[in-house]
Amino acid sequence: MQIDFFGAADTVTGSRHLVTWGGLRVLLDAGLFQGFKVLRERNWSPPPFEPRSLDAVVLSHAHLDHSGYLPVLAKRGFKGPVWCSHATRDLAEVLLLDAAHLQEEDARRANRYGYSRHEKALPLFTKADAKKALSLFKPIREGQAARIDGLSVTLTPIGHLLGASAVTLAHGKEKLVYSGDVGRQHDLLMPPPQHPGEADVLIVESTYGNRLHPPEDVQAELGAIVRETIHRGGTVLLPAFAVGRAQALLVVLQRLKAAGEIPAHLPIYLDSPMAIEATELYRRHRRLLRVPQREMANLCDGVRLVTTGVQSQRLANARMPSVIISASGMATGGRVLHHLKALAPDPRHHIVFAGFQVGGSRGALLVGGAREVKIHGEWVPVNATVTHLEGFSGHADQGELVDWMSRFHRPPRQTFIVHGEPEASDALRQRVQRDLGWAARVPPQGGRFTV
Ligand SMILES: [Zn+2]
């Protein structure tokens, strides 16, 4: 088998691993590059393979850094199928259509205000491209296999995000396992990762390959932040990924209210049409979660759902102690930007980032202590308190990754470590070699291996 690492090599975004095996070409994930501009610009280069030549794409999960390149592939002639779990398909619909909408909006705004470097700013893909991609999805039922010629594809739930799965490709007696993103043992929403059992070749993520999560009680921390902020008359702004993180924050805030740790009447706003839609999907697929059914049923009790842009703008101008959950989670776009613009200059407010912030994003700049940030071409001073709650991470840390790997029945003959900053991937490689005694390597961007 031959593997080309076309993304998430040397970095955490743009997952695209092309497996050529038994005369078939299967792309594992089709993600967008995110974060630093040099990375994002890679999304605009022609794909290093002919999309028409792919026999299938398998999606580990719906996050855009794993799925967001599909509309480009569809636009360029890829005819499917896209295999994934049912929940991944449902979430991908929400995420891809929203991403297309943001792309179209950004292009429109850049053209209107003339801040594009190009003659005419174009979206990377449109809603029509996203719909074309979605029409190619063929979800695989739990416990079943998809087949194409001699190759079979099975999925193993891996925590991390609703529908997220490790992927096993099998050809004859040989197996390749791709971990996708590995979830945590003690996640708020998702059960612990399951295990596919055996692999001859393993591709594993390493987002937290060099770190251990601090033992953090996110409920106690968020409770203290909310109490302190409303005491000084401020608002807590929670930039949150609309899918997964917003729901986890709602669970925690409702538990804080139920325990009397924050006032029961404190207004909580969910200001993101996508998060509102995703919350419905989480409730529909609630048997896949670890949260008690009744809690999921009451998740939005007393929460004010902000749907229209006008309501959102009005909320940004209001000055009442409250909690606002808004997307996007790394403040790279979406409604959270006008809340940031309104709240960041005032020291009474508190901006809390929950989860991983990719380098180069506004979120990473803010948690890094930036005193001003550029929003819609304008510099905004940052006087509000900024906190990073890493306990909300959806990724296994180094110890959890090694534990998960140690459950393979026999050592894979080769392990490829992807989806990490170079120091994270290398630290995990060293631990895998030292503690498990396996052959492991970190493929470079564009690297091709025959194994
Ligand atoms: Zn992910």
XYZ file of C-alpha atoms in Angstrom, residues 118-360:
243
model
C -7.128 39.840 -5.528
C -8.989 41.751 -8.180
C -12.270 40.127 -7.211
C -12.515 38.057 -4.051
C -14.098 34.654 -4.689
C -15.369 32.139 -2.146
C -13.303 28.938 -1.899
C -16.596 27.131 -2.391
C -20.258 28.027 -2.552
C -23.406 26.597 -0.979
C -24.087 24.841 -4.287
C -20.667 23.119 -4.055
C -21.392 22.094 -0.450
C -24.768 20.654 -1.489
C -23.120 18.763 -4.320
C -20.648 17.274 -1.824
C -23.439 16.345 0.591
C -25.275 14.478 -2.163
C -22.285 12.098 -2.390
C -22.503 10.916 1.237
C -23.275 7.244 1.852
C -23.404 6.786 5.648
C -22.336 3.419 7.054
C -24.502 1.860 9.742
C -22.957 0.977 13.094
C -21.262 -2.419 12.979
C -21.506 -2.650 9.187
C -18.854 -2.459 6.492
C -18.805 -0.566 3.226
C -17.102 -2.386 0.368
C -15.521 -1.451 -2.894
C -13.878 -4.232 -4.906
C -11.528 -5.999 -2.479
C -11.460 -3.209 0.097
C -13.713 -2.884 3.137
C -14.256 0.098 5.432
C -15.467 -0.134 9.036
C -15.846 2.551 11.701
C -15.139 2.454 15.451
C -16.578 5.190 17.731
C -13.682 7.238 19.070
C -15.337 9.879 21.317
C -14.146 13.418 20.443
C -17.290 14.569 18.595
C -20.735 13.216 17.831
C -20.273 10.555 15.120
C -16.454 10.633 15.236
C -14.863 7.299 14.375
C -11.568 5.597 13.784
C -11.459 4.110 10.288
C -10.291 0.583 9.441
C -9.483 -0.196 5.811
C -9.016 -3.903 5.179
C -7.698 -5.635 2.086
C -7.272 -9.412 2.302
C -5.759 -10.067 5.729
C -4.145 -6.614 5.991
C -5.554 -3.725 7.974
C -4.863 -0.033 8.037
C -6.290 1.928 10.967
C -6.650 5.698 10.906
C -7.482 7.136 14.317
C -9.059 10.388 13.137
C -9.194 12.569 16.276
C -9.060 10.532 19.487
C -11.407 11.639 22.279
C -10.783 11.693 26.007
C -11.498 9.137 28.689
C -13.582 11.653 30.631
C -15.308 13.870 28.112
C -18.378 15.856 29.102
C -20.505 14.688 26.191
C -18.853 11.700 24.557
C -18.196 8.190 25.928
C -14.540 7.045 26.009
C -12.953 5.986 22.692
C -13.518 2.402 21.595
C -10.781 0.356 19.937
C -10.578 -1.370 16.539
C -8.382 -4.215 17.840
C -5.662 -4.704 15.269
C -3.694 -2.855 12.636
C -0.783 -3.594 10.332
C -0.370 0.082 9.569
C -1.553 2.842 11.900
C -2.061 6.549 11.255
C -2.603 8.323 14.566
C -3.215 11.937 15.577
C -0.937 13.877 17.964
C -2.625 17.215 18.731
C -1.640 16.810 22.394
C 1.274 14.460 21.656
C 3.608 16.385 23.970
C 1.186 17.423 26.700
C -0.937 16.145 29.532
C -4.220 17.866 30.284
C -4.053 19.574 33.684
C -6.513 18.069 36.161
C -9.037 20.836 35.643
C -12.538 21.090 37.052
C -14.114 23.075 34.220
C -17.430 23.373 36.024
C -15.838 24.923 39.122
C -13.633 27.216 37.006
C -16.393 28.434 34.760
C -18.636 28.920 37.798
C -16.019 31.131 39.478
C -15.502 33.158 36.280
C -19.224 33.743 35.839
C -19.759 34.774 39.495
C -16.799 37.174 39.468
C -17.741 38.760 36.140
C -21.406 39.369 36.873
C -20.411 40.749 40.312
C -18.543 43.566 38.525
C -21.420 44.065 36.087
C -19.751 42.378 33.148
C -20.707 39.807 30.560
C -19.010 36.459 29.943
C -18.437 35.824 26.245
C -17.824 32.216 25.296
C -16.602 31.900 21.710
C -17.480 28.277 21.065
C -17.455 25.791 18.256
C -21.105 25.537 17.334
C -20.889 21.779 17.125
C -19.851 19.981 20.298
C -18.396 22.759 22.395
C -21.540 24.905 22.576
C -23.497 21.862 23.798
C -20.820 21.002 26.405
C -20.940 24.591 27.686
C -24.728 24.424 27.948
C -24.469 21.207 29.975
C -21.998 22.856 32.378
C -23.977 26.107 32.709
C -27.210 24.207 33.386
C -25.430 22.087 36.021
C -24.077 25.293 37.635
C -27.581 26.737 37.753
C -29.068 23.514 39.102
C -26.409 23.435 41.844
C -27.098 27.068 42.753
C -23.506 28.019 41.918
C -24.606 30.747 39.515
C -27.910 32.652 39.698
C -30.839 30.725 38.238
C -32.150 33.883 36.554
C -28.834 34.808 34.854
C -29.589 35.241 31.146
C -27.788 32.735 28.920
C -27.855 33.463 25.208
C -27.046 30.933 22.522
C -26.260 33.266 19.641
C -25.514 31.029 16.696
C -28.063 29.537 14.325
C -25.593 26.746 13.632
C -25.172 25.948 17.353
C -28.952 25.904 17.747
C -29.237 23.476 14.842
C -26.361 21.347 16.137
C -27.972 21.222 19.600
C -31.032 19.673 17.963
C -28.815 17.071 16.281
C -27.104 16.271 19.584
C -30.508 15.739 21.121
C -31.625 13.547 18.210
C -28.491 11.370 18.463
C -28.466 11.444 22.288
C -28.081 7.663 22.622
C -24.495 8.192 21.367
C -23.735 10.525 24.295
C -22.834 9.904 27.919
C -25.073 12.721 29.243
C -28.262 11.407 30.913
C -31.222 11.537 28.515
C -33.242 13.828 30.775
C -30.459 16.403 30.932
C -30.252 16.463 27.137
C -34.015 16.881 26.919
C -33.854 19.961 29.204
C -30.621 21.379 27.787
C -32.159 24.571 26.424
C -34.546 25.298 29.321
C -34.319 29.009 30.076
C -31.676 29.532 27.364
C -32.471 32.372 24.985
C -31.946 31.219 21.434
C -30.837 34.105 19.217
C -31.690 33.339 15.639
C -31.777 36.550 13.590
C -28.888 38.886 12.884
C -30.922 41.837 14.169
C -31.473 40.139 17.560
C -27.774 39.334 17.678
C -26.782 42.940 16.970
C -29.199 44.150 19.646
C -27.616 41.723 22.094
C -24.137 43.041 21.258
C -25.269 46.556 22.154
C -26.991 45.538 25.413
C -25.108 46.068 28.688
C -26.557 43.556 31.118
C -24.631 40.915 32.979
C -25.171 37.767 31.004
C -23.470 34.795 29.415
C -23.222 34.734 25.628
C -22.250 31.602 23.740
C -21.447 32.444 20.137
C -19.475 30.975 17.232
C -16.885 30.595 15.867
C -14.796 28.962 18.573
C -11.465 30.467 17.534
C -13.063 33.830 16.710
C -12.088 33.442 13.070
C -15.539 34.462 11.812
C -19.230 34.492 12.591
C -21.334 36.467 15.045
C -18.839 36.216 17.875
C -16.862 38.909 16.072
C -19.355 41.678 16.734
C -19.590 40.587 20.371
C -15.791 40.700 20.608
C -15.736 44.161 19.067
C -18.325 45.339 21.611
C -16.928 43.607 24.725
C -13.132 43.388 24.334
C -12.398 47.099 25.026
C -14.177 47.056 28.440
C -12.268 45.556 31.438
C -15.474 44.453 33.176
C -16.068 41.694 30.645
C -14.516 38.261 30.439
C -13.778 36.337 27.249
C -13.358 32.615 27.800
C -11.957 30.375 25.082
C -12.853 26.750 25.666
C -10.669 24.276 23.804
C -7.773 24.152 21.385
C -6.831 27.404 19.585
C -4.966 26.815 16.368
C -1.835 28.982 15.837
C -2.521 32.167 13.862
